[in-house]
mmCIF file of C-alpha atoms in Angstrom:
data_model
loop_
_atom_site.group_PDB
_atom_site.id
_atom_site.type_symbol
_atom_site.label_atom_id
_atom_site.label_comp_id
_atom_site.label_asym_id
_atom_site.label_seq_id
_atom_site.Cartn_x
_atom_site.Cartn_y
_atom_site.Cartn_z
ATOM 1 C CA MET A 1 -33.696 -27.133 24.891
ATOM 2 C CA THR A 2 -31.545 -27.530 21.787
ATOM 3 C CA ASN A 3 -28.412 -29.627 22.118
ATOM 4 C CA PRO A 4 -25.527 -27.436 20.858
ATOM 5 C CA ARG A 5 -23.502 -30.383 19.525
ATOM 6 C CA SER A 6 -26.395 -31.778 17.480
ATOM 7 C CA LEU A 7 -27.199 -28.280 16.212
ATOM 8 C CA ILE A 8 -23.629 -27.711 15.014
ATOM 9 C CA HIS A 9 -23.506 -31.188 13.485
ATOM 10 C CA ALA A 10 -26.737 -30.538 11.593
ATOM 11 C CA LEU A 11 -25.333 -27.228 10.379
ATOM 12 C CA TYR A 12 -22.263 -29.093 9.125
ATOM 13 C CA LEU A 13 -24.416 -31.581 7.210
ATOM 14 C CA HIS A 14 -26.727 -28.967 5.661
ATOM 15 C CA TRP A 15 -24.375 -26.011 5.319
ATOM 16 C CA ASP A 16 -25.127 -25.316 1.628
ATOM 17 C CA ILE A 17 -28.880 -25.174 2.262
ATOM 18 C CA ILE A 18 -28.571 -22.920 5.322
ATOM 19 C CA GLU A 19 -26.146 -20.601 3.544
ATOM 20 C CA SER A 20 -28.593 -20.167 0.643
ATOM 21 C CA LEU A 21 -31.462 -19.553 3.050
ATOM 22 C CA VAL A 22 -29.403 -16.963 4.944
ATOM 23 C CA LEU A 23 -28.872 -15.040 1.696
ATOM 24 C CA LEU A 24 -32.587 -15.348 0.954
ATOM 25 C CA SER A 25 -33.464 -14.072 4.451
ATOM 26 C CA ARG A 26 -32.583 -10.533 3.328
ATOM 27 C CA GLU A 27 -35.833 -10.524 1.342
ATOM 28 C CA PHE A 28 -38.039 -12.896 3.379
ATOM 29 C CA PRO A 29 -37.975 -12.946 7.197
ATOM 30 C CA ALA A 30 -39.836 -16.293 7.166
ATOM 31 C CA PHE A 31 -40.198 -19.052 4.566
ATOM 32 C CA GLU A 32 -42.988 -21.293 3.450
ATOM 33 C CA GLN A 33 -42.297 -24.928 2.630
ATOM 34 C CA GLU A 34 -42.780 -24.151 -1.079
ATOM 35 C CA GLN A 35 -39.873 -21.671 -0.831
ATOM 36 C CA VAL A 36 -37.500 -24.009 1.047
ATOM 37 C CA LEU A 37 -37.965 -27.056 -1.201
ATOM 38 C CA PRO A 38 -36.542 -25.351 -4.367
ATOM 39 C CA VAL A 39 -33.478 -24.289 -2.358
ATOM 40 C CA ILE A 40 -32.946 -27.890 -1.225
ATOM 41 C CA ALA A 41 -33.416 -29.068 -4.812
ATOM 42 C CA ARG A 42 -30.711 -26.674 -6.044
ATOM 43 C CA CYS A 43 -28.261 -27.880 -3.389
ATOM 44 C CA ALA A 44 -29.074 -31.594 -3.963
ATOM 45 C CA PRO A 45 -30.199 -31.944 -7.605
ATOM 46 C CA THR A 46 -29.729 -35.726 -7.710
ATOM 47 C CA LYS A 47 -32.269 -36.455 -4.966
ATOM 48 C CA SER A 48 -35.985 -37.040 -5.453
ATOM 49 C CA LEU A 49 -38.892 -34.999 -4.111
ATOM 50 C CA GLU A 50 -39.438 -37.422 -1.223
ATOM 51 C CA GLU A 51 -35.787 -37.056 -0.219
ATOM 52 C CA HIS A 52 -36.068 -33.254 -0.389
ATOM 53 C CA GLU A 53 -39.054 -33.375 1.960
ATOM 54 C CA ALA A 54 -37.084 -35.667 4.277
ATOM 55 C CA VAL A 55 -34.249 -33.131 4.359
ATOM 56 C CA LEU A 56 -36.766 -30.419 5.213
ATOM 57 C CA ARG A 57 -38.050 -32.485 8.127
ATOM 58 C CA GLN A 58 -34.467 -33.005 9.326
ATOM 59 C CA LEU A 59 -33.871 -29.262 9.252
ATOM 60 C CA ALA A 60 -37.001 -28.716 11.333
ATOM 61 C CA SER A 61 -36.287 -31.528 13.787
ATOM 62 C CA SER A 62 -32.717 -30.338 14.401
ATOM 63 C CA GLU A 63 -34.134 -26.803 14.921
ATOM 64 C CA LEU A 64 -32.013 -25.262 12.205
ATOM 65 C CA LEU A 65 -35.422 -24.130 10.958
ATOM 66 C CA GLN A 66 -37.977 -23.191 13.596
ATOM 67 C CA ILE A 67 -41.749 -23.242 13.054
ATOM 68 C CA LEU A 68 -43.303 -19.912 13.880
ATOM 69 C CA PRO A 69 -46.306 -19.914 16.236
ATOM 70 C CA ARG A 70 -49.805 -19.544 14.782
ATOM 71 C CA GLY A 71 -48.747 -20.827 11.363
ATOM 72 C CA THR A 72 -46.560 -23.155 9.344
ATOM 73 C CA ALA A 73 -43.944 -20.616 8.286
ATOM 74 C CA LEU A 74 -40.287 -21.429 9.006
ATOM 75 C CA GLN A 75 -37.508 -19.176 10.202
ATOM 76 C CA ILE A 76 -33.784 -19.785 10.601
ATOM 77 C CA HIS A 77 -32.613 -20.300 14.164
ATOM 78 C CA PRO A 78 -31.568 -16.804 15.350
ATOM 79 C CA LEU A 79 -28.203 -17.968 16.690
ATOM 80 C CA ILE A 80 -27.480 -19.901 13.503
ATOM 81 C CA LEU A 81 -28.522 -16.885 11.426
ATOM 82 C CA ALA A 82 -26.127 -14.578 13.282
ATOM 83 C CA PHE A 83 -23.348 -17.189 13.179
ATOM 84 C CA VAL A 84 -23.597 -17.841 9.424
ATOM 85 C CA ARG A 85 -23.910 -14.147 8.627
ATOM 86 C CA SER A 86 -20.781 -13.377 10.624
ATOM 87 C CA LEU A 87 -18.832 -16.085 8.794
ATOM 88 C CA THR A 88 -20.077 -15.178 5.308
ATOM 89 C CA ARG A 89 -19.859 -11.381 5.838
ATOM 90 C CA GLU A 90 -23.577 -10.999 5.140
ATOM 91 C CA HIS A 91 -24.444 -8.906 8.191
ATOM 92 C CA GLU A 92 -26.986 -6.141 8.064
ATOM 93 C CA LEU A 93 -25.803 -2.663 8.970
ATOM 94 C CA GLY A 94 -25.941 -2.140 12.713
ATOM 95 C CA LEU A 95 -27.271 0.841 14.640
ATOM 96 C CA SER A 96 -25.062 3.763 15.540
ATOM 97 C CA GLU A 97 -26.930 4.090 18.846
ATOM 98 C CA VAL A 98 -25.806 0.600 19.846
ATOM 99 C CA LEU A 99 -22.212 1.620 19.172
ATOM 100 C CA ARG A 100 -22.710 4.836 21.119
ATOM 101 C CA ALA A 101 -24.153 2.911 24.081
ATOM 102 C CA ARG A 102 -21.188 0.547 24.124
ATOM 103 C CA VAL A 103 -18.757 3.470 24.048
ATOM 104 C CA GLU A 104 -20.592 4.986 27.035
ATOM 105 C CA ALA A 105 -20.326 1.614 28.765
ATOM 106 C CA VAL A 106 -16.542 1.809 28.215
ATOM 107 C CA LYS A 107 -16.574 5.129 30.057
ATOM 108 C CA ASN A 108 -18.438 3.617 33.026
ATOM 109 C CA ALA A 109 -16.164 0.578 33.140
ATOM 110 C CA THR A 110 -13.135 2.889 33.132
ATOM 111 C CA VAL A 111 -14.523 4.757 36.141
ATOM 112 C CA LYS A 112 -14.974 1.439 37.982
ATOM 113 C CA LEU A 113 -11.410 0.466 37.075
ATOM 114 C CA ASN A 114 -9.981 3.680 38.523
ATOM 115 C CA GLU A 115 -12.080 3.394 41.689
ATOM 116 C CA SER A 116 -11.070 -0.220 42.311
ATOM 117 C CA LEU A 117 -7.434 0.671 41.670
ATOM 118 C CA GLN A 118 -7.552 3.463 44.267
ATOM 119 C CA ALA A 119 -9.337 1.201 46.744
ATOM 120 C CA ARG A 120 -6.888 -1.632 46.003
ATOM 121 C CA ASP A 121 -9.804 -3.982 45.421
ATOM 122 C CA THR A 122 -8.294 -6.792 43.325
ATOM 123 C CA ASP A 123 -11.584 -8.527 42.558
ATOM 124 C CA GLN A 124 -13.322 -5.375 41.338
ATOM 125 C CA LEU A 125 -10.218 -4.485 39.312
ATOM 126 C CA ARG A 126 -10.323 -7.843 37.571
ATOM 127 C CA LEU A 127 -14.071 -7.579 36.896
ATOM 128 C CA ALA A 128 -13.659 -4.076 35.436
ATOM 129 C CA ALA A 129 -10.851 -5.285 33.170
ATOM 130 C CA VAL A 130 -12.953 -8.250 31.995
ATOM 131 C CA GLN A 131 -15.874 -5.906 31.307
ATOM 132 C CA LEU A 132 -13.635 -3.606 29.269
ATOM 133 C CA ALA A 133 -12.247 -6.554 27.287
ATOM 134 C CA GLU A 134 -15.777 -7.757 26.469
ATOM 135 C CA LEU A 135 -16.852 -4.259 25.401
ATOM 136 C CA PHE A 136 -13.752 -3.893 23.213
ATOM 137 C CA ARG A 137 -14.520 -7.247 21.585
ATOM 138 C CA GLN A 138 -18.147 -6.296 20.909
ATOM 139 C CA ILE A 139 -17.216 -2.895 19.468
ATOM 140 C CA SER A 140 -14.520 -4.417 17.241
ATOM 141 C CA GLN A 141 -16.938 -7.074 16.002
ATOM 142 C CA GLN A 142 -19.622 -4.489 15.262
ATOM 143 C CA LEU A 143 -17.193 -2.200 13.437
ATOM 144 C CA ASP A 144 -15.936 -5.043 11.262
ATOM 145 C CA GLN A 145 -19.467 -6.233 10.500
ATOM 146 C CA ASP A 146 -20.661 -2.720 9.693
ATOM 147 C CA ARG A 147 -17.729 -2.180 7.338
ATOM 148 C CA HIS A 148 -18.579 -5.273 5.315
ATOM 149 C CA ALA A 149 -22.282 -4.369 5.394
ATOM 150 C CA ILE A 150 -21.577 -0.908 3.939
ATOM 151 C CA LEU A 151 -19.326 -2.362 1.237
ATOM 152 C CA GLU A 152 -22.056 -4.863 0.329
ATOM 153 C CA LEU A 153 -24.635 -2.071 0.293
ATOM 154 C CA ALA A 154 -22.502 0.047 -2.062
ATOM 155 C CA GLU A 155 -21.926 -2.923 -4.381
ATOM 156 C CA ARG A 156 -25.668 -3.596 -4.549
ATOM 157 C CA ALA A 157 -26.347 0.054 -5.386
ATOM 158 C CA LYS A 158 -23.705 0.111 -8.128
ATOM 159 C CA SER A 159 -24.893 -3.160 -9.668
ATOM 160 C CA ALA A 160 -28.598 -2.194 -9.635
ATOM 161 C CA ASP A 161 -30.491 -1.582 -12.852
ATOM 162 C CA ALA A 162 -29.305 1.642 -14.460
ATOM 163 C CA ASN A 163 -32.840 2.385 -15.655
ATOM 164 C CA LEU A 164 -34.069 2.847 -12.101
ATOM 165 C CA PRO A 165 -34.395 6.408 -10.822
ATOM 166 C CA ILE A 166 -31.201 7.397 -9.096
ATOM 167 C CA ALA A 167 -33.008 8.356 -5.877
ATOM 168 C CA ARG A 168 -34.505 4.869 -5.663
ATOM 169 C CA ARG A 169 -31.291 3.195 -6.745
ATOM 170 C CA TYR A 170 -29.251 4.910 -4.027
ATOM 171 C CA SER A 171 -31.930 5.101 -1.338
ATOM 172 C CA GLU A 172 -30.105 2.611 0.897
ATOM 173 C CA VAL A 173 -26.878 4.561 0.443
ATOM 174 C CA LEU A 174 -28.487 7.797 1.604
ATOM 175 C CA ALA A 175 -30.128 6.061 4.530
ATOM 176 C CA ALA A 176 -26.859 4.391 5.582
ATOM 177 C CA TYR A 177 -24.960 7.663 5.386
ATOM 178 C CA ASP A 178 -27.533 9.646 7.350
ATOM 179 C CA GLU A 179 -28.271 6.958 9.951
ATOM 180 C CA TYR A 180 -24.803 5.457 10.455
ATOM 181 C CA VAL A 181 -21.830 7.218 8.837
ATOM 182 C CA ALA A 182 -22.779 10.758 9.871
ATOM 183 C CA PRO A 183 -23.436 9.828 13.563
ATOM 184 C CA MET A 184 -20.303 7.706 13.509
ATOM 185 C CA ALA A 185 -18.252 10.654 12.201
ATOM 186 C CA GLU A 186 -19.688 12.853 14.936
ATOM 187 C CA MET A 187 -18.913 10.247 17.579
ATOM 188 C CA MET A 188 -15.353 9.668 16.293
ATOM 189 C CA ASP A 189 -14.494 13.353 16.088
ATOM 190 C CA SER A 190 -11.123 13.962 17.703
ATOM 191 C CA GLY A 191 -12.399 17.217 19.221
ATOM 192 C CA PRO A 192 -14.177 17.694 22.544
ATOM 193 C CA ALA A 193 -17.538 16.733 20.990
ATOM 194 C CA GLY A 194 -16.317 13.244 20.058
ATOM 195 C CA THR A 195 -16.730 10.400 22.514
ATOM 196 C CA PHE A 196 -15.101 7.394 20.814
ATOM 197 C CA TYR A 197 -11.441 8.403 20.923
ATOM 198 C CA ARG A 198 -11.787 10.306 24.190
ATOM 199 C CA HIS A 199 -13.300 7.404 26.141
ATOM 200 C CA LEU A 200 -10.963 4.833 24.575
ATOM 201 C CA GLU A 201 -7.961 7.023 25.352
ATOM 202 C CA SER A 202 -9.102 7.353 28.972
ATOM 203 C CA ALA A 203 -9.534 3.585 29.208
ATOM 204 C CA GLU A 204 -6.105 3.034 27.682
ATOM 205 C CA HIS A 205 -4.413 5.407 30.143
ATOM 206 C CA ALA A 206 -6.268 3.801 33.051
ATOM 207 C CA LEU A 207 -5.171 0.319 31.975
ATOM 208 C CA ASP A 208 -1.537 1.414 31.536
ATOM 209 C CA HIS A 209 -1.615 3.020 34.984
ATOM 210 C CA ALA A 210 -3.104 -0.163 36.414
ATOM 211 C CA VAL A 211 -0.293 -2.242 34.896
ATOM 212 C CA GLU A 212 2.333 0.079 36.407
ATOM 213 C CA THR A 213 0.620 0.050 39.805
ATOM 214 C CA LEU A 214 0.325 -3.750 39.854
ATOM 215 C CA THR A 215 3.993 -4.027 38.889
ATOM 216 C CA VAL A 216 5.018 -1.758 41.788
ATOM 217 C CA GLN A 217 2.760 -3.648 44.204
ATOM 218 C CA GLY A 218 4.221 -6.988 43.105
ATOM 219 C CA ALA A 219 0.971 -8.479 41.827
ATOM 220 C CA LEU A 220 0.777 -11.833 40.085
ATOM 221 C CA TYR A 221 2.246 -12.040 36.618
ATOM 222 C CA THR A 222 -0.961 -13.476 35.176
ATOM 223 C CA GLN A 223 -2.966 -10.520 36.511
ATOM 224 C CA ARG A 224 -0.502 -7.998 35.059
ATOM 225 C CA LEU A 225 -0.458 -9.881 31.751
ATOM 226 C CA ALA A 226 -4.258 -9.873 31.524
ATOM 227 C CA MET A 227 -4.357 -6.130 32.231
ATOM 228 C CA ARG A 228 -1.689 -5.480 29.563
ATOM 229 C CA GLN A 229 -3.621 -7.509 26.995
ATOM 230 C CA VAL A 230 -6.754 -5.445 27.614
ATOM 231 C CA ALA A 231 -4.673 -2.279 27.093
ATOM 232 C CA PHE A 232 -3.450 -3.681 23.775
ATOM 233 C CA GLN A 233 -7.085 -4.278 22.776
ATOM 234 C CA ALA A 234 -7.857 -0.605 23.467
ATOM 235 C CA LYS A 235 -4.972 0.547 21.248
ATOM 236 C CA GLU A 236 -6.003 -1.806 18.448
ATOM 237 C CA LEU A 237 -9.632 -0.677 18.724
ATOM 238 C CA ARG A 238 -8.654 2.966 18.226
ATOM 239 C CA ARG A 239 -6.773 2.026 15.046
ATOM 240 C CA LEU A 240 -9.675 -0.086 13.797
ATOM 241 C CA GLY A 241 -12.135 2.736 14.420
ATOM 242 C CA ARG A 242 -10.105 5.173 12.297
ATOM 243 C CA GLU A 243 -9.713 2.600 9.518
ATOM 244 C CA VAL A 244 -13.406 1.635 9.397
ATOM 245 C CA HIS A 245 -14.603 5.236 9.486
ATOM 246 C CA LYS A 246 -12.267 6.239 6.630
ATOM 247 C CA GLN A 247 -13.209 3.249 4.497
ATOM 248 C CA CYS A 248 -16.949 3.767 5.010
ATOM 249 C CA SER A 249 -16.699 7.469 4.199
ATOM 250 C CA ASP A 250 -14.584 6.834 1.099
ATOM 251 C CA THR A 251 -17.135 4.281 -0.089
ATOM 252 C CA LEU A 252 -20.356 6.244 0.428
ATOM 253 C CA LEU A 253 -19.289 9.852 -0.184
ATOM 254 C CA PRO A 254 -18.751 9.477 -3.992
ATOM 255 C CA LEU A 255 -22.210 7.891 -4.348
ATOM 256 C CA ARG A 256 -23.767 10.648 -2.259
ATOM 257 C CA GLU A 257 -22.065 13.333 -4.353
ATOM 258 C CA GLU A 258 -23.344 11.635 -7.507
ATOM 259 C CA ILE A 259 -26.889 11.896 -6.187
ATOM 260 C CA ARG A 260 -26.402 15.579 -5.340
ATOM 261 C CA GLN A 261 -25.027 16.398 -8.786
ATOM 262 C CA HIS A 262 -27.882 14.538 -10.410
ATOM 263 C CA ASN A 263 -30.397 16.462 -8.312
ATOM 264 C CA ALA A 264 -28.778 19.811 -9.235
ATOM 265 C CA LEU A 265 -28.871 18.934 -12.932
ATOM 266 C CA SER A 266 -32.483 17.752 -12.693
ATOM 267 C CA SER A 267 -33.573 20.951 -10.943
ATOM 268 C CA ALA A 268 -31.815 23.106 -13.558
ATOM 269 C CA ILE A 269 -33.501 21.205 -16.397
ATOM 270 C CA SER A 270 -36.909 21.461 -14.738
ATOM 271 C CA GLN A 271 -36.488 25.205 -14.235
ATOM 272 C CA LEU A 272 -35.509 25.689 -17.875
ATOM 273 C CA LEU A 273 -38.449 23.610 -19.142
ATOM 274 C CA GLY A 274 -40.843 25.650 -17.003
ATOM 275 C CA ARG A 275 -39.460 28.857 -18.464
ATOM 276 C CA VAL A 276 -39.880 27.482 -22.002
ATOM 277 C CA ARG A 277 -43.471 26.482 -21.225
ATOM 278 C CA LYS A 278 -44.335 29.959 -19.970
ATOM 279 C CA ARG A 279 -42.362 32.211 -22.323
ATOM 280 C CA GLY A 280 -41.790 30.036 -25.364
ATOM 281 C CA LEU A 281 -38.622 28.527 -26.834
ATOM 282 C CA GLY A 282 -37.427 31.641 -28.690
ATOM 283 C CA ARG A 283 -37.709 34.049 -25.783
ATOM 284 C CA SER A 284 -36.345 31.559 -23.242
ATOM 285 C CA LEU A 285 -33.213 30.548 -25.119
ATOM 286 C CA GLY A 286 -32.592 33.748 -27.052
ATOM 287 C CA ARG A 287 -30.320 33.783 -30.057
ATOM 288 C CA GLY A 288 -27.595 31.735 -28.449
ATOM 289 C CA GLY A 289 -27.130 28.000 -28.818
ATOM 290 C CA LEU A 290 -28.875 25.396 -26.745
ATOM 291 C CA PRO A 291 -27.370 25.207 -23.241
ATOM 292 C CA VAL A 292 -25.951 22.195 -21.417
ATOM 293 C CA TRP A 293 -26.648 19.535 -24.022
ATOM 294 C CA ARG A 294 -24.914 21.126 -27.013
ATOM 295 C CA ARG A 295 -21.173 21.249 -27.482
ATOM 296 C CA ASP A 296 -19.242 22.653 -30.427
ATOM 297 C CA MET A 297 -16.648 20.247 -31.770
ATOM 298 C CA PRO A 298 -14.432 21.670 -34.564
ATOM 299 C CA ARG A 299 -13.794 19.301 -37.427
ATOM 300 C CA ARG A 300 -10.840 21.158 -39.000
ATOM 301 C CA VAL A 301 -7.572 19.279 -38.945
ATOM 302 C CA GLY A 302 -4.597 21.470 -38.111
ATOM 303 C CA VAL A 303 -0.870 20.991 -37.819
ATOM 304 C CA GLY A 304 0.648 21.355 -34.391
ATOM 305 C CA HIS A 305 3.379 23.865 -33.532
ATOM 306 C CA GLU A 306 5.916 21.100 -32.953
ATOM 307 C CA VAL A 307 5.408 19.717 -36.451
ATOM 308 C CA LEU A 308 5.732 23.199 -37.984
ATOM 309 C CA ALA A 309 8.993 23.787 -36.106
ATOM 310 C CA ILE A 310 10.441 20.475 -37.344
ATOM 311 C CA MET A 311 9.401 21.254 -40.927
ATOM 312 C CA GLY A 312 10.983 24.723 -40.729
ATOM 313 C CA GLU A 313 14.272 23.286 -39.479
ATOM 314 C CA ALA A 314 14.209 20.703 -42.285
ATOM 315 C CA MET A 315 13.721 23.436 -44.935
ATOM 316 C CA ARG A 316 16.682 25.446 -43.600
ATOM 317 C CA TYR A 317 18.961 22.425 -43.248
ATOM 318 C CA GLN A 318 22.502 22.758 -44.586
ATOM 319 C CA PRO A 319 25.057 19.949 -44.327
ATOM 320 C CA LEU A 320 28.104 20.633 -42.207
ATOM 321 C CA ARG A 321 31.475 21.018 -43.899
ATOM 322 C CA LEU A 322 34.219 18.876 -42.417
ATOM 323 C CA ASP A 323 37.863 19.650 -43.243
ATOM 324 C CA PHE A 324 40.041 16.553 -42.960
ATOM 325 C CA PRO A 325 43.667 17.187 -41.833
ATOM 326 C CA GLU A 326 46.429 16.706 -44.338
ATOM 327 C CA GLU A 327 48.599 13.663 -43.844
ATOM 328 C CA ALA A 328 51.995 14.486 -42.414
ATOM 329 C CA ALA A 329 54.861 12.456 -43.771
ATOM 330 C CA ASP A 330 57.101 12.838 -40.741
ATOM 331 C CA VAL A 331 54.516 11.740 -38.144
ATOM 332 C CA ASP A 332 54.500 8.175 -36.963
ATOM 333 C CA PRO A 333 50.947 6.871 -37.562
ATOM 334 C CA LEU A 334 51.132 4.741 -34.426
ATOM 335 C CA GLY A 335 52.274 7.630 -32.203
ATOM 336 C CA LEU A 336 55.453 5.784 -31.005
ATOM 337 C CA ASP A 337 58.849 7.339 -30.227
ATOM 338 C CA ARG A 338 61.734 6.330 -32.417
ATOM 339 C CA VAL A 339 64.802 5.447 -30.359
ATOM 340 C CA ASP A 340 68.272 4.672 -31.728
ATOM 341 C CA GLU A 341 69.129 2.032 -29.159
ATOM 342 C CA PRO A 342 72.692 1.256 -30.349
ATOM 343 C CA ALA A 343 73.610 4.940 -30.061
ATOM 344 C CA LEU A 344 71.919 5.123 -26.650
ATOM 345 C CA LEU A 345 73.826 2.081 -25.388
ATOM 346 C CA LYS A 346 77.099 3.549 -26.650
ATOM 347 C CA ALA A 347 76.420 6.896 -24.948
ATOM 348 C CA LEU A 348 75.448 5.104 -21.746
ATOM 349 C CA ALA A 349 78.607 2.968 -21.746
ATOM 350 C CA SER A 350 80.800 6.037 -22.176
ATOM 351 C CA ALA A 351 78.981 7.879 -19.370
ATOM 352 C CA LEU A 352 79.494 5.156 -16.750
ATOM 353 C CA PRO A 353 79.406 5.306 -13.791
ATOM 354 C CA ILE A 354 75.880 6.810 -13.357
ATOM 355 C CA ASP A 355 74.211 7.409 -9.956
ATOM 356 C CA ASN A 356 70.583 7.764 -11.187
ATOM 357 C CA LEU A 357 69.700 6.059 -14.469
ATOM 358 C CA LEU A 358 66.220 7.563 -14.832
ATOM 359 C CA HIS A 359 67.503 11.097 -14.228
ATOM 360 C CA TRP A 360 70.254 10.543 -16.834
ATOM 361 C CA LEU A 361 67.716 9.317 -19.434
ATOM 362 C CA PHE A 362 65.389 12.278 -18.864
ATOM 363 C CA ASP A 363 68.267 14.828 -19.103
ATOM 364 C CA GLY A 364 69.834 13.180 -22.164
ATOM 365 C CA TYR A 365 66.655 12.446 -24.146
ATOM 366 C CA PRO A 366 63.994 15.002 -23.192
ATOM 367 C CA GLU A 367 62.146 14.543 -26.502
ATOM 368 C CA LEU A 368 61.054 11.024 -25.520
ATOM 369 C CA SER A 369 57.693 10.472 -23.843
ATOM 370 C CA ASP A 370 57.313 9.305 -20.249
ATOM 371 C CA LEU A 371 56.168 5.858 -21.384
ATOM 372 C CA THR A 372 59.255 5.393 -23.570
ATOM 373 C CA LEU A 373 61.612 6.639 -20.838
ATOM 374 C CA LEU A 374 60.174 4.203 -18.287
ATOM 375 C CA ARG A 375 60.349 1.331 -20.788
ATOM 376 C CA LEU A 376 64.034 2.087 -21.528
ATOM 377 C CA TYR A 377 64.725 2.392 -17.802
ATOM 378 C CA HIS A 378 63.377 -1.078 -17.026
ATOM 379 C CA ASN A 379 65.101 -2.638 -20.028
ATOM 380 C CA LEU A 380 68.526 -1.130 -19.196
ATOM 381 C CA ILE A 381 68.579 -2.257 -15.546
ATOM 382 C CA ASP A 382 67.918 -5.851 -16.695
ATOM 383 C CA ARG A 383 70.918 -5.996 -19.041
ATOM 384 C CA GLN A 384 74.136 -7.814 -18.059
ATOM 385 C CA ASP A 385 76.506 -5.301 -19.731
ATOM 386 C CA TRP A 386 77.144 -3.383 -16.524
ATOM 387 C CA GLN A 387 76.803 -3.642 -12.813
ATOM 388 C CA VAL A 388 73.532 -2.345 -11.268
ATOM 389 C CA ALA A 389 73.350 -1.004 -7.701
ATOM 390 C CA LEU A 390 70.164 0.036 -5.853
ATOM 391 C CA ALA A 391 70.353 3.180 -3.700
ATOM 392 C CA ASP A 392 69.395 3.153 -0.026
ATOM 393 C CA ASP A 393 67.323 6.352 -0.136
ATOM 394 C CA SER A 394 64.346 7.152 -2.355
ATOM 395 C CA CYS A 395 64.108 10.193 -4.574
ATOM 396 C CA GLN A 396 61.656 11.872 -6.957
ATOM 397 C CA VAL A 397 62.097 12.577 -10.661
ATOM 398 C CA ASP A 398 59.634 14.882 -12.456
ATOM 399 C CA LEU A 399 59.055 13.674 -16.008
ATOM 400 C CA HIS A 400 56.823 15.367 -18.587
ATOM 401 C CA THR A 401 53.478 14.369 -17.092
ATOM 402 C CA VAL A 402 54.218 12.152 -14.096
ATOM 403 C CA ARG A 403 56.365 12.298 -10.993
ATOM 404 C CA VAL A 404 58.233 9.070 -10.207
ATOM 405 C CA THR A 405 59.199 8.279 -6.622
ATOM 406 C CA HIS A 406 61.641 5.381 -6.554
ATOM 407 C CA TYR A 407 64.930 4.009 -5.236
ATOM 408 C CA PRO A 408 67.308 5.008 -8.032
ATOM 409 C CA HIS A 409 69.429 2.445 -9.835
ATOM 410 C CA GLY A 410 73.058 3.313 -10.377
ATOM 411 C CA LEU A 411 75.178 1.791 -13.169
ATOM 412 C CA SER A 412 78.903 1.100 -13.129
ATOM 413 C CA LYS A 413 81.354 -0.926 -15.150
ATOM 414 C CA THR A 414 81.794 -4.581 -14.358
ATOM 415 C CA SER A 415 85.041 -5.959 -12.916
ATOM 416 C CA LYS A 416 85.934 -7.429 -16.307
ATOM 417 C CA GLN A 417 85.551 -4.010 -17.988
ATOM 418 C CA ASN A 418 87.697 -2.411 -15.294
ATOM 419 C CA ALA A 419 90.450 -4.954 -15.864
ATOM 420 C CA ASN A 420 90.475 -4.214 -19.597
#
């Protein structure tokens, strides 16, 4: 029996060789020594032939390579082959029947879960949950591997020689669609005919009901946590199934449609050539041009409608006439009010006392702007030529464009002026 630790250690030492052989195993199920030695030489170019043969013996002795019975051919250890393929995303496309069988197993495990929950059998409930978790893990692993296998298959078909016949070039694509994607679409149908979503939904509801029942019964926290984790796996598996199915369909459907279009064109050409062979070229094609492969391309250069419109507007262009206003001699170029301040101060001194200075300015000089009136107002209340008193109540004064709400300032003569 193979020691697992020594097998993993040998895989660690000879990883490059095994990885190359795993890629080569797509074409050869078994290898002769003459096929393995060049692979070892590519991975270890500095070693001699004797050292390459020694490495080959190490691979055989550690059972990374197994000798087939009734011959000297070598094959990669099956477990190592599956392990390396899963890590390097080099899996072959799986079988839809295997996936269908696992989905049916989910249905049976769900029935056992419901029966054990009704019978309050804790051991059977735990075993059913473990079985569901293992099935969910296997289905998720298969879906992920099949997705990468289909992507690899499509890349190989696209990168194949363009000179190959399209049916041969895309033969694997057609086979994968008919044998895997189409049954998978039928199985994942959300209607009554589909089994994937229906069985997973039943398992999810059963697990959620089991968590609620265990919570009411006061079961152990670890048991409830394990049941909740399995329910989360069911939800995640439903999402993964939708994602994988959409990605696989989006990858293979364009290639399949390309094959169908090519087949339709080929059949039309064959039918036309048969008609020409029987009836002749003149009677088959008539007086019209050759179909399909002839296309009229005008060589005349024309001017677009937009260019013609721009040219027409340019021909009818007339410059605009601008009349500049005549300069007025009596208008201040800066737009400022002219105020005779000495006369204003004299009129203000003779009008003392005044209860509301702003109201007096607006009534006496209505030709001044609001800005000039407010400037004069603030300048006059700061002067020392009279006594300023602030009213207790506010009032409003409507100027030309603004309404001023303020506590009015009243002016009166000083005590010195009253004594004079």
